Every structure is written in C-alpha cells, then in structure tokens.
Amino acid sequence: MPYRLRDSLQQQLEVWGQNHVLERLQALDELERRRLARQLEALDLAAASRASLAGPEAPIGTLLPPEVERHPTRGGRADLHGEAHAAGESELAEGRVAILLVAGGEGTRLGHDGPKGTFPIGPVSDRSLFGLFAQQLRALGRRFGHTPPWAVMTSPGNDLATRRAFAEQDFFGLEESSVLFFCQAEAPCLDAAGQLLFAARDRILTSPEGHGGVLPALVRSGVCADLAEREVVHLFHHQVDNPLVPVGDPTLVGFRVIRGCEIASKVIAKRASDERVGTWASTGNGPRVVEYTELPATLGRETDASGALRLWAGSINVHVLGRELVERVAAEAASALPYHASPKPLRALDADGRHIELDGFKLERFVFDAVPMAKACVLVEALREREYAPVKSASGAESPASARGALDRRDRAWLAEAGLSAPEGLPIELDLSVFDGPEAVRRRGLGSIEEAGEAILTAGAGPS
Ligand code: UTP
C-alpha cells in the first residue's frame, strides 16, 4: 500500500508553512517517501515550529545577581565547603553518583577529524579528552571503592566513532560494563526565513538537538533506568570540551545533599561581559541561566558600585542533577526544554538539488532550562584556573593551546601545594588516576617529582 503521511503531521507542516516539504513528498518515489516521512515523524516539529528566530521570545525581565556559595578563597565559608565535601565523599563511597558526559556536539569550530573527545590534549602525553576524564574516574574508583558508572551521550553523527574510540583504547582501563553510551536526538535546521532544508532528496537537514537533549535521551535510551537499578541518585554532568573539570567533585555533590536541592551547579566569575558563557541570574522565582546569545548586551555590561559586573556569575555547565529530576524533565521535554535558535552557517540543497552554503539556524535545547523545574538549586563558585579551560576553537583564547597551558599550570600548583617544584619552560603532566588533587600528591610524600616515575610526566618522556 502506498505510504500516507499521518494526518496530524500533514496538518502540522501546513500550519507551519512548510508546504515545500509536502510537495517534495509527492515528488518522491515510494521508498524515498517512506524514508522522508519516517524522519519527519521522529523529529519534534512542534517544538521546532515554536522556536523564535528573532532572539528571546519573551522580554527578559528583571535579572538580579543570584545567591552563590562563594569559594573559600573569595569570601566563602571554609567550614561549609568542608561539610559539603564530606557529604559528597560519603555519597561517592555509597556508589550513589554517576558521571554524565555530554559529547554529542559537532565540534565545528574546533574542526577535529573525529569525535571531540578523541582530541589529544594532555600537555605531555597527548592523551585525549576522553582519556583524561577516564583517569579521573579511575581515581574515584580507587579512592571510594566504587567506580561511578559513566554515561556518555553521543549523537547520530559521532556515535559509532565514539564507541569505536573507547573500544580501541580498552575503555581507558575502565570496566566496559561501567560505560553506558546513549545517543541523543536531532533537530531540524532552518533557513533564514524559518523554512526546513534538505540534506538530500529524501532527507531533512538536521543537527544534534543541543546538550539539553541529554535529559530526554537518558530516559528514552533506558540508561536512566539502568542507573536507577544501580541505585544512583546523583548525576554529575559535564561537557566534553573542558579538560580541567574535576570529574565527580565531592564538594558539588555534597552541596546538593546538605542543601536538599535537586540541582547543584558550578559558577565562575565572568572574565568580561561578552564572554561566551551563559549567565546565572535570579528572576525572583529562583535562579536560571541566560545563554550568551540571548543576554541583552546593555544588561550584561551593567556594573555595581565597585565597578564589577552586576551579573557576574558565568555558567560552565557543570551540574549535579537529581535522577528523579531528570525523569520528570524528560517526561515534559517537549514543553520544558524549548528549542533555541542559533545562527549558523549551513550546507544544504537548493531548489535545483545543488549543495550550497547558506546562513540559517540550528535548533538546540539547553540542559540548564531544567533549572526552573527543580525543587531548589544551589550555586557554588569555582575557581576558573582550577576548573574551566574550554577547547572550542583551533586557536585563540579557547583553544587546545590555552587549555594545555591551564592543565600545566594546575598541575604545577598542585605540586607547589605539596612543596614540590617542576622545571620551568617544559610542559608537565600529572597522571590523574594517581594524583587527583594536591592532597594526593602530598600523601605520596615525594622528595622530588622524579620519584613519581611515570605518574608525573615531563616533556620528552612518553605516556605509560
Ligand atoms: P558547544 O555548544 O560548544 O557545541 O557544546 P559543539 O557542537 O561542541 O561545538 P561547535 O559549536 O559545533 O563548534 C558544548 C557541549 O555540549 C555538547 C558538546 O559535545 C559539548 O560537550 N553538545 C552540544 C551535545 O552533547 N549535543 C549537542 O547537540 C550540542
């Protein structure tokens, strides 16, 4: 029987003004029509049709600086941080924490051939981003007697290559059964007039639906249910492009516990009003994040009496999420996590079937849109030099070179805190599965860095 598009889908496309897609369906042969129809049915066209292409939909309203637990070196309470750290350590020891890595992005700006997580970043070892995170997971396993399950989100374009990279590296020394891959959904791309585009005669142009896709994908894939069976309560969420993140940081986990919140999130002081990070702000109904593309520049530039940025708190997308919150948000993802449109260069077919470059929009869900659905949220300040060094572009301020520099400086600071020094001028690198912080270096009681053998690499020596 010839394929018929569902009436509701046909209507949806008509109301949305996408008649060219219906015309295309008519022009295709049976097999192609089925292929295109199946793809259309899998996309969240309702959410896509609601995306605003003209910036934020609603006026942004009054935004106040949010309440933040400041870092102990910046006026915060050391005793409270200590209490949170101890609470987080006991959750890790009870096996109630999983690590949730979002690695579904296309990494277009970096231009690396392969999943971004395979990018070599270790200052001496050239270990990949995945490899550095895996070292930290191994350290958690050693310290707490439980290696947290590692939920890794991919997207259709990099799923196979990501799984292959893990297999080729023997899962970076982790148990294969503790790594749980799941694949996120895609969203349609739009041209400047909001029209759906074609990547092929019978395929709509799509891209991964943003890091917010992690919440519905976790549940849809069954990984959330798997984590529930493993009695995981807290999901430590971080991005693949920040090699400096302290994976599974007990203090952040513990703040969620001692404050009884559904989300605990890290903030850093923004470098400048136009830094490309989300901004944490309080709306009167609790905190939220405004993406940098959606924060009016005048508001972002406002300063307080001391000349400091009024909205100073930047988001680095490091959160500890309650598993139950994830389940709740996923159930309402279509409405709770709207698509945001970001202007991007695209490659699609023109009316004559030729590939062209054009300016259009990718549609993305943001994970921090879940914050207003949380029963409560606690924000904890992190030090940029210890926790945030993004790898976004091939060169410049957020590049592999800047991130390697930050890793090197952090490792030297840890050594210095333990009374050790490393030769200047040549990169060094600590094996994070052995030394997961200054305390671990101190405990080893080393007289010099040479005594650590391959656990401290200096330029010239290879990885173990
Ligand atoms: P970015 O927003 O920097 O995007 O991702 P990107 O795709 O990596 O890079 P560009 O913009 O194409 O250059 C921030 C984090 O969110 C993840 C990325 O993998 C990265 O960890 N992400 C982004 C997803 O998991 N899925 C997405 O659809 C988008």
Short mmCIF file of C-alpha atoms and ligand atoms in Angstrom, two decimals:
data_model
loop_
_atom_site.label_atom_id
_atom_site.label_comp_id
_atom_site.label_asym_id
_atom_site.label_seq_id
_atom_site.Cartn_x
_atom_site.Cartn_y
_atom_site.Cartn_z
CA MET A 1 0.00 0.00 0.00
CA PRO A 2 1.39 3.47 -0.86
CA TYR A 3 2.67 5.33 2.18
CA ARG A 4 0.40 8.05 3.64
CA LEU A 5 1.70 10.73 5.96
CA ARG A 6 -0.13 10.86 9.29
CA ASP A 7 -2.91 13.49 9.06
CA SER A 8 -1.63 15.29 12.14
CA LEU A 9 1.86 15.57 10.65
CA GLN A 10 0.48 16.81 7.33
CA GLN A 11 -1.57 19.42 9.18
CA GLN A 12 1.37 20.45 11.31
CA LEU A 13 3.52 21.09 8.25
CA GLU A 14 0.72 23.04 6.54
CA VAL A 15 0.02 25.25 9.55
CA TRP A 16 3.73 25.88 9.97
CA GLY A 17 4.03 26.95 6.33
CA GLN A 18 6.28 24.07 5.24
CA ASN A 19 4.31 23.21 2.09
CA HIS A 20 7.51 22.67 0.12
CA VAL A 21 8.10 19.56 2.24
CA LEU A 22 4.65 18.22 1.37
CA GLU A 23 5.32 18.93 -2.31
CA ARG A 24 8.63 17.11 -2.04
CA LEU A 25 6.89 14.09 -0.53
CA GLN A 26 4.60 13.97 -3.55
CA ALA A 27 7.53 14.09 -5.94
CA LEU A 28 9.45 11.18 -4.36
CA ASP A 29 9.21 7.52 -5.22
CA GLU A 30 7.69 5.15 -2.68
CA LEU A 31 10.93 4.18 -0.93
CA GLU A 32 12.18 7.75 -0.68
CA ARG A 33 8.78 8.94 0.56
CA ARG A 34 8.81 6.37 3.36
CA ARG A 35 12.34 7.42 4.31
CA LEU A 36 11.49 11.11 4.50
CA ALA A 37 8.19 10.51 6.28
CA ARG A 38 9.88 8.31 8.87
CA GLN A 39 12.45 11.03 9.54
CA LEU A 40 9.75 13.72 9.86
CA GLU A 41 7.84 11.56 12.31
CA ALA A 42 10.90 11.21 14.54
CA LEU A 43 11.57 14.96 14.74
CA ASP A 44 9.96 17.23 17.33
CA LEU A 45 8.38 19.50 14.73
CA ALA A 46 6.01 21.06 17.25
CA ALA A 47 8.93 22.37 19.33
CA ALA A 48 10.79 23.39 16.16
CA SER A 49 7.83 25.41 14.91
CA ARG A 50 7.72 27.31 18.20
CA ALA A 51 11.41 28.36 18.12
CA SER A 52 11.87 32.08 17.85
CA LEU A 53 14.32 33.18 15.16
CA ALA A 54 14.38 36.74 16.47
CA GLY A 55 16.23 36.19 19.75
CA PRO A 56 14.48 35.65 23.08
CA GLU A 57 10.73 35.19 22.79
CA ALA A 58 9.66 36.89 25.98
CA PRO A 59 11.09 40.12 27.38
CA ILE A 60 13.94 39.10 29.62
CA GLY A 61 12.51 40.83 32.73
CA THR A 62 14.42 41.84 35.81
CA LEU A 63 17.58 39.87 36.39
CA LEU A 64 19.37 40.07 39.71
CA PRO A 65 22.71 38.60 40.75
CA PRO A 66 21.95 35.11 42.09
CA GLU A 67 22.84 33.80 45.53
CA VAL A 68 26.12 31.91 45.29
CA GLU A 69 28.14 29.92 47.83
CA ARG A 70 31.42 31.75 47.27
CA HIS A 71 34.69 29.89 47.10
CA PRO A 72 36.56 29.83 50.44
CA THR A 73 39.42 31.85 48.90
CA ARG A 74 36.90 34.50 47.80
CA GLY A 75 34.96 35.10 50.97
CA GLY A 76 33.11 31.77 51.20
CA ARG A 77 32.75 29.66 54.33
CA ALA A 78 35.50 27.06 54.51
CA ASP A 79 33.57 25.09 57.15
CA LEU A 80 30.52 24.81 54.88
CA HIS A 81 32.64 23.68 51.93
CA GLY A 82 34.29 21.14 54.24
CA GLU A 83 30.89 19.85 55.35
CA ALA A 84 29.73 19.59 51.71
CA HIS A 85 32.94 17.81 50.71
CA ALA A 86 32.50 15.19 53.44
CA ALA A 87 28.83 14.67 52.49
CA GLY A 88 29.78 14.23 48.82
CA GLU A 89 32.54 11.78 49.69
CA SER A 90 30.10 9.59 51.53
CA GLU A 91 27.69 9.58 48.53
CA LEU A 92 30.60 8.52 46.29
CA ALA A 93 31.58 5.81 48.76
CA GLU A 94 27.97 4.55 48.79
CA GLY A 95 28.02 4.29 44.96
CA ARG A 96 25.23 6.82 44.56
CA VAL A 97 26.99 9.02 41.96
CA ALA A 98 27.22 8.57 38.16
CA ILE A 99 29.18 10.71 35.73
CA LEU A 100 27.19 12.13 32.82
CA LEU A 101 29.27 13.35 29.90
CA VAL A 102 27.65 15.25 27.03
CA ALA A 103 29.66 14.55 23.90
CA GLY A 104 27.07 14.83 21.16
CA GLY A 105 28.17 18.20 19.75
CA GLU A 106 29.54 18.56 16.23
CA GLY A 107 32.64 20.50 17.33
CA THR A 108 32.52 22.53 14.12
CA ARG A 109 34.67 25.37 15.45
CA LEU A 110 37.50 23.06 16.52
CA GLY A 111 37.46 21.26 13.18
CA HIS A 112 38.89 17.99 14.56
CA ASP A 113 38.52 14.88 12.43
CA GLY A 114 36.55 12.61 14.76
CA PRO A 115 34.54 12.99 17.97
CA LYS A 116 35.76 15.95 20.02
CA GLY A 117 36.51 13.64 22.95
CA THR A 118 39.25 11.98 20.90
CA PHE A 119 41.13 15.27 20.57
CA PRO A 120 44.67 14.89 22.04
CA ILE A 121 45.00 17.36 24.89
CA GLY A 122 47.41 16.00 27.57
CA PRO A 123 50.26 18.59 27.62
CA VAL A 124 52.93 15.85 27.58
CA SER A 125 51.09 12.58 26.90
CA ASP A 126 48.76 13.87 24.17
CA ARG A 127 46.10 11.86 25.97
CA SER A 128 42.62 12.52 24.60
CA LEU A 129 39.87 14.40 26.41
CA PHE A 130 38.12 11.05 26.96
CA GLY A 131 41.40 9.64 28.30
CA LEU A 132 41.82 12.46 30.84
CA PHE A 133 38.26 12.06 32.14
CA ALA A 134 38.74 8.28 32.37
CA GLN A 135 41.82 8.80 34.54
CA GLN A 136 39.68 10.76 36.97
CA LEU A 137 37.01 8.06 37.02
CA ARG A 138 39.69 5.51 37.86
CA ALA A 139 40.91 7.74 40.68
CA LEU A 140 37.36 7.95 42.07
CA GLY A 141 37.15 4.16 41.95
CA ARG A 142 40.40 3.78 43.83
CA ARG A 143 39.50 6.40 46.43
CA PHE A 144 35.94 5.39 47.14
CA GLY A 145 35.86 1.69 46.31
CA HIS A 146 33.23 2.28 43.57
CA THR A 147 34.00 3.47 40.07
CA PRO A 148 30.98 5.60 39.16
CA PRO A 149 29.06 4.43 36.08
CA TRP A 150 29.98 6.64 33.13
CA ALA A 151 27.00 7.66 30.98
CA VAL A 152 28.33 9.06 27.70
CA MET A 153 25.99 10.89 25.34
CA THR A 154 26.78 10.73 21.63
CA SER A 155 24.80 11.90 18.60
CA PRO A 156 23.93 10.06 15.36
CA GLY A 157 26.93 11.62 13.59
CA ASN A 158 29.57 10.50 16.11
CA ASP A 159 28.00 7.54 17.94
CA LEU A 160 29.84 4.80 16.09
CA ALA A 161 33.19 6.61 16.06
CA THR A 162 32.89 7.30 19.82
CA ARG A 163 32.13 3.67 20.68
CA ARG A 164 35.00 2.60 18.43
CA ALA A 165 37.41 5.03 20.12
CA PHE A 166 36.55 3.60 23.55
CA ALA A 167 36.91 0.00 22.32
CA GLU A 168 40.28 0.74 20.66
CA GLN A 169 41.57 2.15 23.95
CA ASP A 170 40.26 -0.78 26.02
CA PHE A 171 37.77 1.57 27.65
CA PHE A 172 40.69 3.55 29.04
CA GLY A 173 41.25 0.99 31.77
CA LEU A 174 37.62 1.02 32.96
CA GLU A 175 35.22 -1.91 33.08
CA GLU A 176 33.34 -1.99 29.78
CA SER A 177 30.10 -2.61 31.68
CA SER A 178 30.50 0.66 33.58
CA VAL A 179 30.41 2.75 30.38
CA LEU A 180 26.86 3.41 29.20
CA PHE A 181 26.61 5.01 25.76
CA PHE A 182 23.39 6.57 24.58
CA CYS A 183 22.59 8.64 21.55
CA GLN A 184 20.76 11.95 21.51
CA ALA A 185 18.10 13.09 19.07
CA GLU A 186 18.48 15.58 16.25
CA ALA A 187 16.55 18.73 15.42
CA PRO A 188 15.79 20.22 12.01
CA CYS A 189 17.86 23.16 10.77
CA LEU A 190 16.05 26.17 9.31
CA ASP A 191 16.94 28.77 6.69
CA ALA A 192 16.80 32.49 7.49
CA ALA A 193 13.06 32.53 6.70
CA GLY A 194 12.36 29.59 9.01
CA GLN A 195 11.96 27.02 6.23
CA LEU A 196 13.05 23.39 6.63
CA LEU A 197 16.05 22.49 4.49
CA PHE A 198 17.08 19.32 2.66
CA ALA A 199 20.36 17.49 3.13
CA ALA A 200 19.38 15.02 0.37
CA ARG A 201 16.34 14.49 -1.87
CA ASP A 202 14.67 12.44 0.84
CA ARG A 203 16.33 13.82 3.98
CA ILE A 204 15.73 16.97 6.02
CA LEU A 205 18.88 18.77 7.16
CA THR A 206 19.32 18.17 10.89
CA SER A 207 21.88 18.65 13.66
CA PRO A 208 22.15 17.27 17.22
CA GLU A 209 19.45 18.91 19.33
CA GLY A 210 21.75 20.59 21.87
CA HIS A 211 23.11 19.43 25.22
CA GLY A 212 19.60 19.67 26.69
CA GLY A 213 18.82 16.62 24.58
CA VAL A 214 20.65 14.69 27.28
CA LEU A 215 17.61 14.63 29.56
CA PRO A 216 15.05 13.01 27.21
CA ALA A 217 17.77 10.79 25.68
CA LEU A 218 18.87 9.44 29.07
CA VAL A 219 15.36 8.27 29.81
CA ARG A 220 14.40 7.13 26.27
CA SER A 221 17.59 5.05 25.96
CA GLY A 222 16.94 3.17 29.20
CA VAL A 223 20.23 4.41 30.69
CA CYS A 224 18.35 6.33 33.39
CA ALA A 225 16.53 3.14 34.38
CA ASP A 226 19.87 1.29 34.40
CA LEU A 227 21.29 3.96 36.74
CA ALA A 228 18.23 3.61 38.97
CA GLU A 229 18.89 -0.14 39.20
CA ARG A 230 22.46 0.66 40.21
CA GLU A 231 20.98 2.88 42.96
CA VAL A 232 22.46 6.05 41.51
CA VAL A 233 20.89 9.21 42.90
CA HIS A 234 23.20 11.99 41.66
CA LEU A 235 24.33 12.63 38.08
CA PHE A 236 27.49 14.69 37.76
CA HIS A 237 27.02 16.42 34.38
CA HIS A 238 29.88 17.98 32.42
CA GLN A 239 30.93 18.85 28.88
CA VAL A 240 33.46 17.05 26.73
CA ASP A 241 35.34 20.25 25.89
CA ASN A 242 36.54 21.21 29.38
CA PRO A 243 39.61 19.12 30.28
CA LEU A 244 40.06 21.00 33.58
CA VAL A 245 36.77 19.84 35.12
CA PRO A 246 37.15 17.96 38.41
CA VAL A 247 35.04 14.96 37.44
CA GLY A 248 32.72 13.84 40.25
CA ASP A 249 33.77 16.71 42.54
CA PRO A 250 32.58 15.63 46.03
CA THR A 251 32.00 19.23 47.13
CA LEU A 252 29.39 19.88 44.44
CA VAL A 253 27.70 16.54 45.11
CA GLY A 254 27.71 17.34 48.83
CA PHE A 255 26.21 20.81 48.42
CA ARG A 256 23.25 19.18 46.68
CA VAL A 257 22.90 16.89 49.68
CA ILE A 258 23.33 19.35 52.55
CA ARG A 259 21.07 21.90 50.88
CA GLY A 260 18.45 19.33 49.88
CA CYS A 261 18.43 20.67 46.31
CA GLU A 262 17.60 18.92 43.06
CA ILE A 263 20.42 20.73 41.26
CA ALA A 264 23.83 21.94 42.39
CA SER A 265 25.76 23.94 39.78
CA LYS A 266 29.18 25.50 39.44
CA VAL A 267 29.59 29.17 38.58
CA ILE A 268 32.72 31.13 37.72
CA ALA A 269 33.29 34.87 37.70
CA LYS A 270 32.88 36.02 34.10
CA ARG A 271 36.02 37.43 32.54
CA ALA A 272 34.10 40.11 30.64
CA SER A 273 30.50 40.96 29.92
CA ASP A 274 30.76 39.40 26.45
CA GLU A 275 32.45 36.14 27.48
CA ARG A 276 30.76 33.29 25.63
CA VAL A 277 29.29 31.57 28.66
CA GLY A 278 25.74 31.52 30.00
CA THR A 279 24.93 33.97 32.78
CA TRP A 280 23.38 32.85 36.06
CA ALA A 281 20.78 35.29 37.29
CA SER A 282 17.96 35.36 39.78
CA THR A 283 14.47 36.10 38.47
CA GLY A 284 12.64 36.29 41.77
CA ASN A 285 11.44 32.70 41.12
CA GLY A 286 14.87 31.24 41.71
CA PRO A 287 17.94 31.16 39.51
CA ARG A 288 18.17 30.50 35.78
CA VAL A 289 20.81 30.66 33.07
CA VAL A 290 20.55 33.08 30.17
CA GLU A 291 22.64 31.92 27.20
CA TYR A 292 25.19 34.48 25.97
CA THR A 293 23.37 34.80 22.67
CA GLU A 294 20.22 35.86 24.50
CA LEU A 295 21.53 38.28 27.13
CA PRO A 296 20.99 41.89 26.03
CA ALA A 297 24.46 43.49 25.83
CA THR A 298 23.45 46.55 27.88
CA LEU A 299 22.24 44.33 30.72
CA GLY A 300 25.37 42.20 30.58
CA ARG A 301 27.59 45.31 30.82
CA GLU A 302 25.93 46.80 33.92
CA THR A 303 28.31 47.23 36.85
CA ASP A 304 27.79 47.66 40.59
CA ALA A 305 29.15 50.46 42.80
CA SER A 306 32.58 48.80 42.89
CA GLY A 307 32.76 48.65 39.09
CA ALA A 308 32.36 44.86 38.98
CA LEU A 309 29.89 43.19 36.60
CA ARG A 310 26.46 43.10 38.25
CA LEU A 311 25.58 39.79 36.54
CA TRP A 312 28.99 38.28 37.24
CA ALA A 313 28.20 34.60 37.59
CA GLY A 314 29.05 32.57 34.49
CA SER A 315 27.78 29.05 33.79
CA ILE A 316 30.27 26.32 32.88
CA ASN A 317 27.53 23.73 32.53
CA VAL A 318 28.77 21.62 35.41
CA HIS A 319 25.80 20.40 37.42
CA VAL A 320 24.88 17.66 39.82
CA LEU A 321 21.35 16.64 38.85
CA GLY A 322 18.99 14.52 40.89
CA ARG A 323 17.99 11.40 38.96
CA GLU A 324 14.33 11.98 39.76
CA LEU A 325 14.51 15.48 38.32
CA VAL A 326 15.91 14.05 35.07
CA GLU A 327 12.97 11.65 34.87
CA ARG A 328 10.47 14.46 35.49
CA VAL A 329 12.00 16.86 32.97
CA ALA A 330 12.31 14.13 30.33
CA ALA A 331 8.59 13.41 30.62
CA GLU A 332 7.87 17.03 29.76
CA ALA A 333 10.84 17.72 27.50
CA ALA A 334 8.75 18.94 24.57
CA SER A 335 7.43 21.87 26.61
CA ALA A 336 10.00 22.17 29.41
CA LEU A 337 13.02 22.30 27.13
CA PRO A 338 12.19 24.63 24.22
CA TYR A 339 14.34 24.90 21.13
CA HIS A 340 16.61 27.96 20.99
CA ALA A 341 17.67 29.04 17.51
CA SER A 342 21.32 29.90 16.98
CA PRO A 343 22.50 31.46 13.73
CA LYS A 344 24.96 29.12 11.97
CA PRO A 345 26.45 28.62 8.52
CA LEU A 346 24.78 25.59 6.94
CA ARG A 347 25.21 23.39 3.89
CA ALA A 348 22.02 22.23 2.21
CA LEU A 349 20.41 21.54 -1.18
CA ASP A 350 18.95 24.42 -3.18
CA ALA A 351 15.74 24.12 -5.22
CA ASP A 352 17.76 22.66 -8.11
CA GLY A 353 19.30 19.97 -5.91
CA ARG A 354 22.77 21.57 -5.74
CA HIS A 355 24.72 21.83 -2.47
CA ILE A 356 25.02 25.43 -1.31
CA GLU A 357 26.35 27.23 1.77
CA LEU A 358 23.83 29.48 3.49
CA ASP A 359 23.20 31.30 6.74
CA GLY A 360 20.46 29.70 8.77
CA PHE A 361 19.70 28.35 12.22
CA LYS A 362 20.44 25.26 14.27
CA LEU A 363 17.89 24.46 16.96
CA GLU A 364 19.11 23.44 20.41
CA ARG A 365 17.74 22.52 23.80
CA PHE A 366 19.80 23.68 26.77
CA VAL A 367 20.26 21.45 29.81
CA PHE A 368 20.03 24.45 32.16
CA ASP A 369 16.45 25.09 31.04
CA ALA A 370 15.68 22.30 33.51
CA VAL A 371 16.70 24.56 36.43
CA PRO A 372 13.28 26.21 36.86
CA MET A 373 11.73 22.72 37.16
CA ALA A 374 14.00 21.79 40.05
CA LYS A 375 12.64 21.96 43.60
CA ALA A 376 15.69 24.03 44.54
CA CYS A 377 19.10 24.83 43.12
CA VAL A 378 22.33 25.73 44.89
CA LEU A 379 25.11 27.59 43.08
CA VAL A 380 28.71 27.04 44.12
CA GLU A 381 31.60 29.21 42.99
CA ALA A 382 34.56 27.51 41.31
CA LEU A 383 37.96 28.99 40.53
CA ARG A 384 38.42 29.37 36.80
CA GLU A 385 42.11 28.48 36.89
CA ARG A 386 41.28 25.20 38.64
CA GLU A 387 38.11 24.13 36.84
CA TYR A 388 37.47 25.75 33.47
CA ALA A 389 39.58 25.68 30.31
CA PRO A 390 37.33 25.18 27.29
CA VAL A 391 38.53 23.82 23.96
CA LYS A 392 36.23 25.47 21.44
CA SER A 393 38.33 26.66 18.50
CA ALA A 394 41.59 25.67 16.81
CA SER A 395 43.34 28.82 18.02
CA GLY A 396 42.82 31.75 20.36
CA ALA A 397 41.55 32.12 23.92
CA GLU A 398 39.53 28.87 24.00
CA SER A 399 41.85 26.58 22.08
CA PRO A 400 43.91 23.42 22.66
CA ALA A 401 46.94 25.63 23.38
CA SER A 402 45.16 27.66 26.07
CA ALA A 403 43.70 24.51 27.64
CA ARG A 404 47.10 22.74 27.72
CA GLY A 405 48.55 25.83 29.41
CA ALA A 406 45.79 25.71 32.03
CA LEU A 407 46.36 21.98 32.69
CA ASP A 408 50.08 22.58 33.08
CA ARG A 409 49.53 25.50 35.50
CA ARG A 410 47.06 23.48 37.57
CA ASP A 411 49.45 20.55 37.87
CA ARG A 412 52.31 22.86 38.89
CA ALA A 413 50.06 24.50 41.51
CA TRP A 414 49.19 21.06 42.97
CA LEU A 415 52.89 20.18 43.13
CA ALA A 416 53.69 23.52 44.75
CA GLU A 417 50.99 22.96 47.38
CA ALA A 418 52.78 19.70 48.21
CA GLY A 419 56.11 21.52 48.42
CA LEU A 420 57.42 20.20 45.08
CA SER A 421 58.60 22.12 42.06
CA ALA A 422 58.88 21.20 38.40
CA PRO A 423 61.39 22.51 35.87
CA GLU A 424 60.20 25.70 34.21
CA GLY A 425 59.88 26.04 30.48
CA LEU A 426 58.89 22.43 29.70
CA PRO A 427 55.34 21.11 29.98
CA ILE A 428 54.50 18.69 32.78
CA GLU A 429 51.51 16.42 33.33
CA LEU A 430 50.24 14.51 36.34
CA ASP A 431 48.59 11.13 35.89
CA LEU A 432 45.16 11.98 37.29
CA SER A 433 44.40 8.36 38.08
CA VAL A 434 47.22 8.59 40.66
CA PHE A 435 47.19 12.27 41.60
CA ASP A 436 43.63 13.57 41.64
CA GLY A 437 44.46 16.68 43.67
CA PRO A 438 47.14 18.36 45.78
CA GLU A 439 46.20 16.15 48.73
CA ALA A 440 47.05 13.02 46.75
CA VAL A 441 50.46 14.49 45.84
CA ARG A 442 51.12 15.41 49.48
CA ARG A 443 50.12 11.94 50.72
CA ARG A 444 52.77 10.33 48.50
CA GLY A 445 55.47 12.19 50.50
CA LEU A 446 57.69 12.65 47.42
CA GLY A 447 61.09 14.27 47.80
CA SER A 448 61.16 15.26 44.12
CA ILE A 449 58.96 14.82 41.07
CA GLU A 450 61.36 12.22 39.63
CA GLU A 451 60.36 9.87 42.48
CA ALA A 452 56.85 9.69 40.99
CA GLY A 453 58.15 7.93 37.86
CA GLU A 454 55.62 7.98 35.05
CA ALA A 455 52.88 9.34 37.30
CA ILE A 456 54.43 12.76 36.62
CA LEU A 457 55.44 13.22 33.01
CA THR A 458 57.79 15.94 31.90
CA ALA A 459 58.26 16.87 28.26
CA GLY A 460 60.44 14.36 26.46
CA ALA A 461 59.10 11.29 28.29
CA GLY A 462 56.17 9.34 26.79
CA PRO A 463 52.96 8.19 28.49
CA SER A 464 52.87 4.91 30.35
P1 UTP B 1 29.06 23.51 22.16
O1 UTP B 1 27.83 24.29 22.39
O2 UTP B 1 30.34 24.20 22.36
O3 UTP B 1 28.97 22.90 20.70
O4 UTP B 1 28.98 22.23 23.06
P2 UTP B 1 29.87 21.91 19.88
O5 UTP B 1 28.92 21.21 18.98
O6 UTP B 1 30.74 21.03 20.72
O7 UTP B 1 30.85 22.83 19.02
P3 UTP B 1 30.54 23.81 17.81
O8 UTP B 1 29.55 24.85 18.31
O9 UTP B 1 29.96 22.98 16.68
O10 UTP B 1 31.87 24.37 17.48
C1 UTP B 1 29.13 22.28 24.45
C2 UTP B 1 28.99 20.87 24.98
O11 UTP B 1 27.70 20.36 24.71
C3 UTP B 1 27.80 19.15 23.96
C4 UTP B 1 29.16 19.20 23.28
O12 UTP B 1 29.59 17.90 22.92
C5 UTP B 1 29.98 19.86 24.36
O13 UTP B 1 30.31 18.92 25.36
N1 UTP B 1 26.70 19.12 22.98
C6 UTP B 1 26.44 20.18 22.20
C7 UTP B 1 25.98 17.96 22.87
O14 UTP B 1 26.23 16.96 23.59
N2 UTP B 1 24.97 17.92 21.97
C8 UTP B 1 24.67 18.96 21.17
O15 UTP B 1 23.72 18.85 20.36
C9 UTP B 1 25.43 20.14 21.30
#
